[in-house]
Structures are given as structure tokens and as C-alpha cells.
């Protein structure tokens, strides 16, 4: 389930990235057309035209790369769901975010209680404990007690004087004196397996605590990155608007204008990366703890 969620989130991010790169492509194309018109009128140099053309050409590979990654991710999702590659699927929902009030202690307790890998190890440990008890039982003697009572007569005369009571009680004790050290070897093997299982259980418990702590911090950190990313996108958009005005007035060079376009694309990519990391961290923490944190797709 976690892998399917990750693939689903990856596709959604790829779709948003494709939009961002298409917007960058359209912006670079519009800028190139404007510079070309100005060049034809003798208002800008050929160098500016070449720089605008190079910037426009440089955006196309990013669009093609993301399109290819998106198509590959869609095929991967179909494979996970057992669908034929020719089957058309449409994804609904979008990656969201909100401020979560997470309790670290509760998350840790739930993870140690509900994590499937820990539960499996605990079951295996219980099985080994039972096997060790059975192995130890081979050192205990086997006792058997048999009692028999009969009431019979030796004659064919059925009167009370001819009937007698018979009692038979036997007690048996069996204990293997020598078994070729088989029992001690089995006990030693069970003890080693128990120590290994205890060590594995402790290591996984420690790793679970670390993963919960890391996931808790990642969610809070990426939420802050999302807020910062949104602010940076708005600032970059305003920077592009100002840069275009200044370029028309001859106050900045074509390089500075292209730089403002790149900053806008970079701000969008950083925002989407933070949004993806946020939702992935929630999905992983939900798997470990077994708690519906109510994040991810809204």
C-alpha cells in the first residue's frame, strides 16, 4: 500500500512539474518572440536575440524529460495495480498540506504497538520461547500411572461368596540417560536463536523510534519549507514582472531577465519538492504507527 501511495504522489508531483516546465517554456517562447520583434526593429542587439533563443531552447529538454518520467510512473502504477499497460486511468485528488498537531509520544507508542514488522518478530520470538520450553521438557522424566480394578468369580455359581475383588496398580518412570548430547545441542541452538531474536527485536525497536523521530521532524520541517516555497514563488513572479519592465526600459540585460525566469522555475520546483516530501513523510509515518494522521491527499 505504501509503495502505491508513493507512486500516486510521484505522479501527481510529475504532473505539477510538467505544468511548471510548460509555463517556463511558454514564458521563454514569449520572451524570444518579443526580443526577435525588437531585433527586427533594430532596438536590441543580436547578442540579446541569441541569448533569448538559447534560453528558449534550453527549456524544451526539461519538458520532454518530465513527460517521459510521468509516462514511466504511470506504467509503474498500472503494474502495481495489475492493470494492462494499454488501460487508461485517471487520477483524482491532489497533494495538500495543513498544519498538523502531532504528539510525538503517542506516535512512538503506536509504532511500537502496531508496526507489522515488530508484531511478526514478537510472534517468532514467542514461537522460539515455546520451542525452548519443549526442548527443556526432554530433561524431565516421564511418569505413567496405571490402575486396574476387576470383580470376578472362578466358578459358574453366581453367589456372593464366589466373587472377589482384584486391584492392580503400576507406576512407570522413563528417563533417557544418554541421547548422544542431542538434547543439550537442541537447547543450545534454541538459546542462540532466542538471543538472536531478542537482538533483532531490540534493533528494530530502536530503528522504529528513530524513524518516528525522523518522520516527525521531517513533517514539521517540510511544512515550513512549503510555506517558504509559496512565498518564494510569489516573489519570483513579481521579480519576473519587474525584470520584464526593466528590460524593456533598457535598465537590465537579457542575462538578468533570463535569470529571473530561471529563479521562478526553481522556486516552483522547490515548492513542489517540499510538498512531495511532506506527503511522503506522512505516508511513511502512518505505515509505521498504524495511525491515520489525516494528511496526504485531500
PDB file of C-alpha atoms in Angstrom:
ATOM      1  CA  UNK A   1       0.000   0.000   0.000  1.00  0.00           C
ATOM      2  CA  UNK A   2       2.810   2.409   0.874  1.00  0.00           C
ATOM      3  CA  UNK A   3       4.509   1.856  -2.482  1.00  0.00           C
ATOM      4  CA  UNK A   4       1.243   2.543  -4.304  1.00  0.00           C
ATOM      5  CA  UNK A   5       0.771   5.768  -2.342  1.00  0.00           C
ATOM      6  CA  UNK A   6       4.320   6.840  -3.125  1.00  0.00           C
ATOM      7  CA  UNK A   7       3.800   6.166  -6.814  1.00  0.00           C
ATOM      8  CA  UNK A   8       0.494   8.044  -6.718  1.00  0.00           C
ATOM      9  CA  UNK A   9       2.152  11.055  -5.081  1.00  0.00           C
ATOM     10  CA  UNK A  10       5.046  10.845  -7.520  1.00  0.00           C
ATOM     11  CA  UNK A  11       2.661  11.004 -10.480  1.00  0.00           C
ATOM     12  CA  UNK A  12       0.858  13.987  -9.007  1.00  0.00           C
ATOM     13  CA  UNK A  13       4.138  15.815  -8.467  1.00  0.00           C
ATOM     14  CA  UNK A  14       5.239  14.964 -12.004  1.00  0.00           C
ATOM     15  CA  UNK A  15       2.013  16.425 -13.341  1.00  0.00           C
ATOM     16  CA  UNK A  16       2.616  19.647 -11.422  1.00  0.00           C
ATOM     17  CA  UNK A  17       6.254  19.727 -12.511  1.00  0.00           C
ATOM     18  CA  UNK A  18       5.148  19.335 -16.104  1.00  0.00           C
ATOM     19  CA  UNK A  19       2.865  22.335 -15.681  1.00  0.00           C
ATOM     20  CA  UNK A  20       5.725  24.362 -14.207  1.00  0.00           C
ATOM     21  CA  UNK A  21       8.121  23.488 -17.033  1.00  0.00           C
ATOM     22  CA  UNK A  22       5.451  24.116 -19.667  1.00  0.00           C
ATOM     23  CA  UNK A  23       4.886  27.536 -18.119  1.00  0.00           C
ATOM     24  CA  UNK A  24       8.633  28.170 -18.229  1.00  0.00           C
ATOM     25  CA  UNK A  25       8.684  27.050 -21.857  1.00  0.00           C
ATOM     26  CA  UNK A  26       5.794  29.362 -22.758  1.00  0.00           C
ATOM     27  CA  UNK A  27       7.435  32.242 -20.886  1.00  0.00           C
ATOM     28  CA  UNK A  28      10.753  31.720 -22.677  1.00  0.00           C
ATOM     29  CA  UNK A  29       8.967  31.441 -26.017  1.00  0.00           C
ATOM     30  CA  UNK A  30       7.080  34.675 -25.424  1.00  0.00           C
ATOM     31  CA  UNK A  31      10.290  36.418 -24.414  1.00  0.00           C
ATOM     32  CA  UNK A  32      12.080  35.133 -27.517  1.00  0.00           C
ATOM     33  CA  UNK A  33       9.292  36.384 -29.767  1.00  0.00           C
ATOM     34  CA  UNK A  34       9.370  39.803 -28.111  1.00  0.00           C
ATOM     35  CA  UNK A  35      13.154  40.051 -28.401  1.00  0.00           C
ATOM     36  CA  UNK A  36      13.014  38.966 -32.040  1.00  0.00           C
ATOM     37  CA  UNK A  37      10.480  41.680 -32.813  1.00  0.00           C
ATOM     38  CA  UNK A  38      12.688  44.228 -31.087  1.00  0.00           C
ATOM     39  CA  UNK A  39      15.714  42.935 -33.004  1.00  0.00           C
ATOM     40  CA  UNK A  40      13.862  43.255 -36.304  1.00  0.00           C
ATOM     41  CA  UNK A  41      13.140  46.869 -35.377  1.00  0.00           C
ATOM     42  CA  UNK A  42      16.781  47.429 -34.502  1.00  0.00           C
ATOM     43  CA  UNK A  43      16.038  48.022 -30.832  1.00  0.00           C
ATOM     44  CA  UNK A  44      18.170  45.189 -29.380  1.00  0.00           C
ATOM     45  CA  UNK A  45      21.449  43.572 -30.323  1.00  0.00           C
ATOM     46  CA  UNK A  46      21.948  40.218 -31.982  1.00  0.00           C
ATOM     47  CA  UNK A  47      23.559  39.025 -28.754  1.00  0.00           C
ATOM     48  CA  UNK A  48      20.277  39.566 -26.903  1.00  0.00           C
ATOM     49  CA  UNK A  49      18.451  37.647 -29.606  1.00  0.00           C
ATOM     50  CA  UNK A  50      20.887  34.734 -29.333  1.00  0.00           C
ATOM     51  CA  UNK A  51      20.614  34.650 -25.541  1.00  0.00           C
ATOM     52  CA  UNK A  52      16.814  34.676 -25.737  1.00  0.00           C
ATOM     53  CA  UNK A  53      16.883  31.882 -28.301  1.00  0.00           C
ATOM     54  CA  UNK A  54      19.257  29.794 -26.186  1.00  0.00           C
ATOM     55  CA  UNK A  55      17.106  30.296 -23.095  1.00  0.00           C
ATOM     56  CA  UNK A  56      14.031  29.270 -25.075  1.00  0.00           C
ATOM     57  CA  UNK A  57      15.732  26.149 -26.453  1.00  0.00           C
ATOM     58  CA  UNK A  58      17.028  25.161 -23.006  1.00  0.00           C
ATOM     59  CA  UNK A  59      13.515  24.818 -21.581  1.00  0.00           C
ATOM     60  CA  UNK A  60      12.361  22.168 -24.056  1.00  0.00           C
ATOM     61  CA  UNK A  61      14.529  19.271 -22.740  1.00  0.00           C
ATOM     62  CA  UNK A  62      13.082  19.746 -19.249  1.00  0.00           C
ATOM     63  CA  UNK A  63       9.558  19.389 -20.629  1.00  0.00           C
ATOM     64  CA  UNK A  64      10.474  16.223 -22.525  1.00  0.00           C
ATOM     65  CA  UNK A  65      12.281  14.767 -19.503  1.00  0.00           C
ATOM     66  CA  UNK A  66       9.317  15.270 -17.170  1.00  0.00           C
ATOM     67  CA  UNK A  67       6.887  13.931 -19.780  1.00  0.00           C
ATOM     68  CA  UNK A  68       8.971  10.760 -20.027  1.00  0.00           C
ATOM     69  CA  UNK A  69       9.168  10.388 -16.241  1.00  0.00           C
ATOM     70  CA  UNK A  70       5.421  10.909 -15.952  1.00  0.00           C
ATOM     71  CA  UNK A  71       4.683   8.256 -18.552  1.00  0.00           C
ATOM     72  CA  UNK A  72       7.078   5.833 -16.850  1.00  0.00           C
ATOM     73  CA  UNK A  73       5.454   6.473 -13.470  1.00  0.00           C
ATOM     74  CA  UNK A  74       2.002   5.822 -14.922  1.00  0.00           C
ATOM     75  CA  UNK A  75       3.198   2.493 -16.306  1.00  0.00           C
ATOM     76  CA  UNK A  76       4.686   1.644 -12.913  1.00  0.00           C
ATOM     77  CA  UNK A  77       1.389   2.376 -11.170  1.00  0.00           C
ATOM     78  CA  UNK A  78      -0.514   0.176 -13.623  1.00  0.00           C
ATOM     79  CA  UNK A  79       1.970  -2.610 -12.969  1.00  0.00           C
ATOM     80  CA  UNK A  80       1.481  -2.305  -9.200  1.00  0.00           C
ATOM     81  CA  UNK A  81      -2.303  -2.412  -9.617  1.00  0.00           C
ATOM     82  CA  UNK A  82      -2.159  -5.346 -12.019  1.00  0.00           C
ATOM     83  CA  UNK A  83      -3.641  -3.346 -14.892  1.00  0.00           C
ATOM     84  CA  UNK A  84      -2.654  -3.741 -18.549  1.00  0.00           C
ATOM     85  CA  UNK A  85      -0.351  -1.030 -19.872  1.00  0.00           C
ATOM     86  CA  UNK A  86      -2.919  -0.090 -22.516  1.00  0.00           C
ATOM     87  CA  UNK A  87      -5.549   0.663 -19.872  1.00  0.00           C
ATOM     88  CA  UNK A  88      -6.343   4.353 -19.492  1.00  0.00           C
ATOM     89  CA  UNK A  89      -6.531   5.548 -15.889  1.00  0.00           C
ATOM     90  CA  UNK A  90      -7.354   8.929 -14.412  1.00  0.00           C
ATOM     91  CA  UNK A  91      -6.125  10.013 -11.023  1.00  0.00           C
ATOM     92  CA  UNK A  92      -8.309  12.092  -8.757  1.00  0.00           C
ATOM     93  CA  UNK A  93      -7.222  14.266  -5.879  1.00  0.00           C
ATOM     94  CA  UNK A  94      -4.257  16.498  -5.333  1.00  0.00           C
ATOM     95  CA  UNK A  95      -1.429  16.791  -2.876  1.00  0.00           C
ATOM     96  CA  UNK A  96      -2.405  19.007   0.015  1.00  0.00           C
ATOM     97  CA  UNK A  97      -0.925  20.198   3.261  1.00  0.00           C
ATOM     98  CA  UNK A  98      -2.033  21.615   6.557  1.00  0.00           C
ATOM     99  CA  UNK A  99      -0.580  22.243   9.967  1.00  0.00           C
ATOM    100  CA  UNK A 100      -0.733  19.011  11.971  1.00  0.00           C
ATOM    101  CA  UNK A 101      -0.729  18.807  15.751  1.00  0.00           C
ATOM    102  CA  UNK A 102       1.272  15.618  16.207  1.00  0.00           C
ATOM    103  CA  UNK A 103       2.038  14.079  19.597  1.00  0.00           C
ATOM    104  CA  UNK A 104       5.480  12.519  19.474  1.00  0.00           C
ATOM    105  CA  UNK A 105       4.921  10.230  22.478  1.00  0.00           C
ATOM    106  CA  UNK A 106       1.649   8.902  21.069  1.00  0.00           C
ATOM    107  CA  UNK A 107       3.250   8.262  17.685  1.00  0.00           C
ATOM    108  CA  UNK A 108       6.094   6.350  19.309  1.00  0.00           C
ATOM    109  CA  UNK A 109       3.784   4.236  21.460  1.00  0.00           C
ATOM    110  CA  UNK A 110       1.581   3.386  18.493  1.00  0.00           C
ATOM    111  CA  UNK A 111       4.549   2.459  16.325  1.00  0.00           C
ATOM    112  CA  UNK A 112       5.942   0.039  18.918  1.00  0.00           C
ATOM    113  CA  UNK A 113       2.480  -1.469  19.329  1.00  0.00           C
ATOM    114  CA  UNK A 114       1.212  -1.594  15.750  1.00  0.00           C
ATOM    115  CA  UNK A 115       4.193  -1.878  13.418  1.00  0.00           C
ATOM    116  CA  UNK A 116       3.703  -5.075  11.434  1.00  0.00           C
ATOM    117  CA  UNK A 117       7.398  -5.979  11.333  1.00  0.00           C
ATOM    118  CA  UNK A 118       7.606  -5.752  15.130  1.00  0.00           C
ATOM    119  CA  UNK A 119       4.490  -7.875  15.533  1.00  0.00           C
ATOM    120  CA  UNK A 120       5.974 -10.541  13.270  1.00  0.00           C
ATOM    121  CA  UNK A 121       9.217 -10.614  15.255  1.00  0.00           C
ATOM    122  CA  UNK A 122       7.292 -10.859  18.516  1.00  0.00           C
ATOM    123  CA  UNK A 123       5.343 -13.830  17.171  1.00  0.00           C
ATOM    124  CA  UNK A 124       8.567 -15.506  16.071  1.00  0.00           C
ATOM    125  CA  UNK A 125      10.106 -14.841  19.486  1.00  0.00           C
ATOM    126  CA  UNK A 126       7.096 -16.412  21.201  1.00  0.00           C
ATOM    127  CA  UNK A 127       7.431 -19.436  18.937  1.00  0.00           C
ATOM    128  CA  UNK A 128      11.104 -19.827  19.853  1.00  0.00           C
ATOM    129  CA  UNK A 129      10.265 -19.481  23.566  1.00  0.00           C
ATOM    130  CA  UNK A 130       7.736 -22.299  23.226  1.00  0.00           C
ATOM    131  CA  UNK A 131      10.230 -24.469  21.359  1.00  0.00           C
ATOM    132  CA  UNK A 132      12.797 -23.845  24.084  1.00  0.00           C
ATOM    133  CA  UNK A 133      10.309 -24.985  26.736  1.00  0.00           C
ATOM    134  CA  UNK A 134       9.569 -28.117  24.723  1.00  0.00           C
ATOM    135  CA  UNK A 135      13.286 -28.820  24.375  1.00  0.00           C
ATOM    136  CA  UNK A 136      13.838 -28.372  28.112  1.00  0.00           C
ATOM    137  CA  UNK A 137      10.985 -30.804  28.741  1.00  0.00           C
ATOM    138  CA  UNK A 138      13.168 -33.597  27.357  1.00  0.00           C
ATOM    139  CA  UNK A 139      15.180 -33.462  30.604  1.00  0.00           C
ATOM    140  CA  UNK A 140      12.074 -34.186  32.690  1.00  0.00           C
ATOM    141  CA  UNK A 141      11.319 -37.888  33.384  1.00  0.00           C
ATOM    142  CA  UNK A 142       8.099 -39.325  32.006  1.00  0.00           C
ATOM    143  CA  UNK A 143       5.807 -40.768  34.672  1.00  0.00           C
ATOM    144  CA  UNK A 144       2.963 -43.149  33.976  1.00  0.00           C
ATOM    145  CA  UNK A 145       0.402 -44.481  36.445  1.00  0.00           C
ATOM    146  CA  UNK A 146      -1.959 -47.311  35.504  1.00  0.00           C
ATOM    147  CA  UNK A 147      -4.683 -48.658  37.791  1.00  0.00           C
ATOM    148  CA  UNK A 148      -6.936 -51.620  37.116  1.00  0.00           C
ATOM    149  CA  UNK A 149      -9.859 -52.969  39.093  1.00  0.00           C
ATOM    150  CA  UNK A 150     -11.844 -56.132  38.373  1.00  0.00           C
ATOM    151  CA  UNK A 151     -14.601 -58.066  40.103  1.00  0.00           C
ATOM    152  CA  UNK A 152     -14.756 -61.699  39.043  1.00  0.00           C
ATOM    153  CA  UNK A 153     -15.542 -65.270  40.033  1.00  0.00           C
ATOM    154  CA  UNK A 154     -13.808 -68.569  39.270  1.00  0.00           C
ATOM    155  CA  UNK A 155     -16.970 -70.631  39.356  1.00  0.00           C
ATOM    156  CA  UNK A 156     -20.191 -70.722  37.462  1.00  0.00           C
ATOM    157  CA  UNK A 157     -22.113 -70.325  40.640  1.00  0.00           C
ATOM    158  CA  UNK A 158     -23.250 -66.769  40.898  1.00  0.00           C
ATOM    159  CA  UNK A 159     -23.453 -66.338  44.605  1.00  0.00           C
ATOM    160  CA  UNK A 160     -21.749 -63.655  46.583  1.00  0.00           C
ATOM    161  CA  UNK A 161     -19.222 -65.965  48.214  1.00  0.00           C
ATOM    162  CA  UNK A 162     -17.593 -66.845  44.891  1.00  0.00           C
ATOM    163  CA  UNK A 163     -16.813 -63.239  43.785  1.00  0.00           C
ATOM    164  CA  UNK A 164     -13.554 -61.499  44.566  1.00  0.00           C
ATOM    165  CA  UNK A 165     -12.127 -58.026  44.055  1.00  0.00           C
ATOM    166  CA  UNK A 166      -8.868 -57.608  42.177  1.00  0.00           C
ATOM    167  CA  UNK A 167      -6.740 -54.457  42.178  1.00  0.00           C
ATOM    168  CA  UNK A 168      -3.692 -53.757  40.011  1.00  0.00           C
ATOM    169  CA  UNK A 169      -1.709 -50.506  40.194  1.00  0.00           C
ATOM    170  CA  UNK A 170       1.541 -49.906  38.297  1.00  0.00           C
ATOM    171  CA  UNK A 171       3.837 -46.892  38.281  1.00  0.00           C
ATOM    172  CA  UNK A 172       6.321 -46.368  35.450  1.00  0.00           C
ATOM    173  CA  UNK A 173       9.203 -43.931  35.139  1.00  0.00           C
ATOM    174  CA  UNK A 174      11.212 -43.437  31.960  1.00  0.00           C
ATOM    175  CA  UNK A 175      14.226 -41.187  31.599  1.00  0.00           C
ATOM    176  CA  UNK A 176      16.719 -41.221  28.737  1.00  0.00           C
ATOM    177  CA  UNK A 177      20.123 -41.489  30.361  1.00  0.00           C
ATOM    178  CA  UNK A 178      22.140 -40.759  27.247  1.00  0.00           C
ATOM    179  CA  UNK A 179      20.935 -39.345  23.926  1.00  0.00           C
ATOM    180  CA  UNK A 180      24.235 -38.614  22.263  1.00  0.00           C
ATOM    181  CA  UNK A 181      24.246 -34.970  23.508  1.00  0.00           C
ATOM    182  CA  UNK A 182      21.266 -34.343  21.245  1.00  0.00           C
ATOM    183  CA  UNK A 183      19.213 -32.653  23.955  1.00  0.00           C
ATOM    184  CA  UNK A 184      21.960 -30.267  25.044  1.00  0.00           C
ATOM    185  CA  UNK A 185      22.643 -29.369  21.409  1.00  0.00           C
ATOM    186  CA  UNK A 186      18.969 -28.605  20.835  1.00  0.00           C
ATOM    187  CA  UNK A 187      18.769 -26.477  23.980  1.00  0.00           C
ATOM    188  CA  UNK A 188      21.915 -24.590  22.952  1.00  0.00           C
ATOM    189  CA  UNK A 189      20.519 -23.996  19.490  1.00  0.00           C
ATOM    190  CA  UNK A 190      17.240 -22.673  20.895  1.00  0.00           C
ATOM    191  CA  UNK A 191      19.110 -20.371  23.273  1.00  0.00           C
ATOM    192  CA  UNK A 192      21.168 -18.931  20.424  1.00  0.00           C
ATOM    193  CA  UNK A 193      18.048 -18.405  18.324  1.00  0.00           C
ATOM    194  CA  UNK A 194      16.353 -16.688  21.261  1.00  0.00           C
ATOM    195  CA  UNK A 195      19.306 -14.320  21.735  1.00  0.00           C
ATOM    196  CA  UNK A 196      19.347 -13.523  18.019  1.00  0.00           C
ATOM    197  CA  UNK A 197      15.612 -12.850  18.043  1.00  0.00           C
ATOM    198  CA  UNK A 198      15.914 -10.635  21.137  1.00  0.00           C
ATOM    199  CA  UNK A 199      18.686  -8.685  19.412  1.00  0.00           C
ATOM    200  CA  UNK A 200      16.658  -8.313  16.203  1.00  0.00           C
ATOM    201  CA  UNK A 201      13.657  -7.157  18.190  1.00  0.00           C
ATOM    202  CA  UNK A 202      15.721  -4.569  20.060  1.00  0.00           C
ATOM    203  CA  UNK A 203      17.358  -3.302  16.865  1.00  0.00           C
ATOM    204  CA  UNK A 204      14.026  -2.953  15.084  1.00  0.00           C
ATOM    205  CA  UNK A 205      12.511  -1.208  18.107  1.00  0.00           C
ATOM    206  CA  UNK A 206      15.407   1.257  18.174  1.00  0.00           C
ATOM    207  CA  UNK A 207      15.118   1.767  14.417  1.00  0.00           C
ATOM    208  CA  UNK A 208      11.384   2.364  14.801  1.00  0.00           C
ATOM    209  CA  UNK A 209      11.991   5.046  17.416  1.00  0.00           C
ATOM    210  CA  UNK A 210      14.495   6.709  15.106  1.00  0.00           C
ATOM    211  CA  UNK A 211      12.138   6.550  12.113  1.00  0.00           C
ATOM    212  CA  UNK A 212       9.282   8.052  14.109  1.00  0.00           C
ATOM    213  CA  UNK A 213      11.522  10.852  15.347  1.00  0.00           C
ATOM    214  CA  UNK A 214      12.827  11.476  11.835  1.00  0.00           C
ATOM    215  CA  UNK A 215       9.335  11.417  10.322  1.00  0.00           C
ATOM    216  CA  UNK A 216       8.007  13.762  12.995  1.00  0.00           C
ATOM    217  CA  UNK A 217      10.775  16.269  12.336  1.00  0.00           C
ATOM    218  CA  UNK A 218      10.502  15.907   8.556  1.00  0.00           C
ATOM    219  CA  UNK A 219       6.787  16.705   8.557  1.00  0.00           C
ATOM    220  CA  UNK A 220       7.317  19.869  10.579  1.00  0.00           C
ATOM    221  CA  UNK A 221      10.340  20.888   8.533  1.00  0.00           C
ATOM    222  CA  UNK A 222       8.678  20.318   5.163  1.00  0.00           C
ATOM    223  CA  UNK A 223       5.596  22.231   6.283  1.00  0.00           C
ATOM    224  CA  UNK A 224       7.843  25.225   6.906  1.00  0.00           C
ATOM    225  CA  UNK A 225       9.519  24.639   3.536  1.00  0.00           C
ATOM    226  CA  UNK A 226       6.108  24.642   1.851  1.00  0.00           C
ATOM    227  CA  UNK A 227       5.241  27.985   3.415  1.00  0.00           C
ATOM    228  CA  UNK A 228       8.603  29.378   2.384  1.00  0.00           C
ATOM    229  CA  UNK A 229       8.225  27.888  -1.096  1.00  0.00           C
ATOM    230  CA  UNK A 230       4.871  29.575  -1.647  1.00  0.00           C
ATOM    231  CA  UNK A 231       6.350  32.893  -0.609  1.00  0.00           C
ATOM    232  CA  UNK A 232       9.333  32.405  -2.907  1.00  0.00           C
ATOM    233  CA  UNK A 233       7.086  31.578  -5.870  1.00  0.00           C
ATOM    234  CA  UNK A 234       5.129  34.790  -5.393  1.00  0.00           C
ATOM    235  CA  UNK A 235       8.346  36.772  -5.008  1.00  0.00           C
ATOM    236  CA  UNK A 236       9.788  35.172  -8.141  1.00  0.00           C
ATOM    237  CA  UNK A 237       6.654  36.014 -10.135  1.00  0.00           C
ATOM    238  CA  UNK A 238       6.929  39.613  -9.051  1.00  0.00           C
ATOM    239  CA  UNK A 239      10.624  39.523  -9.915  1.00  0.00           C
ATOM    240  CA  UNK A 240       9.816  38.366 -13.448  1.00  0.00           C
ATOM    241  CA  UNK A 241       7.276  41.142 -13.863  1.00  0.00           C
ATOM    242  CA  UNK A 242       9.757  43.784 -12.725  1.00  0.00           C
ATOM    243  CA  UNK A 243      12.580  42.292 -14.799  1.00  0.00           C
ATOM    244  CA  UNK A 244      10.480  42.379 -17.969  1.00  0.00           C
ATOM    245  CA  UNK A 245       9.611  46.028 -17.384  1.00  0.00           C
ATOM    246  CA  UNK A 246      13.234  46.936 -16.669  1.00  0.00           C
ATOM    247  CA  UNK A 247      14.442  45.081 -19.764  1.00  0.00           C
ATOM    248  CA  UNK A 248      12.018  46.977 -21.967  1.00  0.00           C
ATOM    249  CA  UNK A 249      13.353  50.203 -20.488  1.00  0.00           C
ATOM    250  CA  UNK A 250      16.923  49.065 -21.070  1.00  0.00           C
ATOM    251  CA  UNK A 251      17.759  49.033 -17.369  1.00  0.00           C
ATOM    252  CA  UNK A 252      18.895  45.375 -17.224  1.00  0.00           C
ATOM    253  CA  UNK A 253      20.498  42.928 -19.634  1.00  0.00           C
ATOM    254  CA  UNK A 254      18.975  39.863 -21.265  1.00  0.00           C
ATOM    255  CA  UNK A 255      21.021  37.695 -18.903  1.00  0.00           C
ATOM    256  CA  UNK A 256      19.350  39.247 -15.886  1.00  0.00           C
ATOM    257  CA  UNK A 257      15.948  38.755 -17.480  1.00  0.00           C
ATOM    258  CA  UNK A 258      16.674  35.092 -18.182  1.00  0.00           C
ATOM    259  CA  UNK A 259      17.909  34.719 -14.622  1.00  0.00           C
ATOM    260  CA  UNK A 260      14.540  35.917 -13.313  1.00  0.00           C
ATOM    261  CA  UNK A 261      12.813  33.231 -15.407  1.00  0.00           C
ATOM    262  CA  UNK A 262      15.124  30.574 -14.014  1.00  0.00           C
ATOM    263  CA  UNK A 263      14.503  31.757 -10.466  1.00  0.00           C
ATOM    264  CA  UNK A 264      10.754  31.406 -10.969  1.00  0.00           C
ATOM    265  CA  UNK A 265      11.088  27.851 -12.280  1.00  0.00           C
ATOM    266  CA  UNK A 266      13.468  26.951  -9.454  1.00  0.00           C
ATOM    267  CA  UNK A 267      11.068  28.355  -6.857  1.00  0.00           C
ATOM    268  CA  UNK A 268       8.199  26.273  -8.257  1.00  0.00           C
ATOM    269  CA  UNK A 269      10.312  23.108  -8.289  1.00  0.00           C
ATOM    270  CA  UNK A 270      11.469  23.663  -4.696  1.00  0.00           C
ATOM    271  CA  UNK A 271       7.878  24.188  -3.561  1.00  0.00           C
ATOM    272  CA  UNK A 272       6.702  21.004  -5.268  1.00  0.00           C
ATOM    273  CA  UNK A 273       9.626  19.045  -3.813  1.00  0.00           C
ATOM    274  CA  UNK A 274       8.717  20.204  -0.305  1.00  0.00           C
ATOM    275  CA  UNK A 275       5.068  19.285  -0.910  1.00  0.00           C
ATOM    276  CA  UNK A 276       6.081  15.819  -2.100  1.00  0.00           C
ATOM    277  CA  UNK A 277       8.436  15.249   0.845  1.00  0.00           C
ATOM    278  CA  UNK A 278       5.710  16.338   3.265  1.00  0.00           C
ATOM    279  CA  UNK A 279       3.150  13.858   1.951  1.00  0.00           C
ATOM    280  CA  UNK A 280       5.666  11.017   1.685  1.00  0.00           C
ATOM    281  CA  UNK A 281       6.743  11.583   5.300  1.00  0.00           C
ATOM    282  CA  UNK A 282       3.108  11.376   6.420  1.00  0.00           C
ATOM    283  CA  UNK A 283       2.528   8.164   4.439  1.00  0.00           C
ATOM    284  CA  UNK A 284       5.618   6.514   5.929  1.00  0.00           C
ATOM    285  CA  UNK A 285       4.715   7.608   9.457  1.00  0.00           C
ATOM    286  CA  UNK A 286       1.179   6.272   9.035  1.00  0.00           C
ATOM    287  CA  UNK A 287       2.569   2.889   7.974  1.00  0.00           C
ATOM    288  CA  UNK A 288       4.874   2.687  10.986  1.00  0.00           C
ATOM    289  CA  UNK A 289       2.368   3.868  13.585  1.00  0.00           C
ATOM    290  CA  UNK A 290      -0.862   2.476  12.150  1.00  0.00           C
ATOM    291  CA  UNK A 291      -2.478   5.867  12.821  1.00  0.00           C
ATOM    292  CA  UNK A 292      -4.449   7.848  10.240  1.00  0.00           C
ATOM    293  CA  UNK A 293      -2.681  11.179  10.501  1.00  0.00           C
ATOM    294  CA  UNK A 294      -5.183  12.623   8.032  1.00  0.00           C
ATOM    295  CA  UNK A 295      -2.561  14.055   5.737  1.00  0.00           C
ATOM    296  CA  UNK A 296      -1.664  13.423   2.138  1.00  0.00           C
ATOM    297  CA  UNK A 297      -4.387  13.590  -0.465  1.00  0.00           C
ATOM    298  CA  UNK A 298      -7.307  15.802   0.438  1.00  0.00           C
TER     299      UNK A 298
END
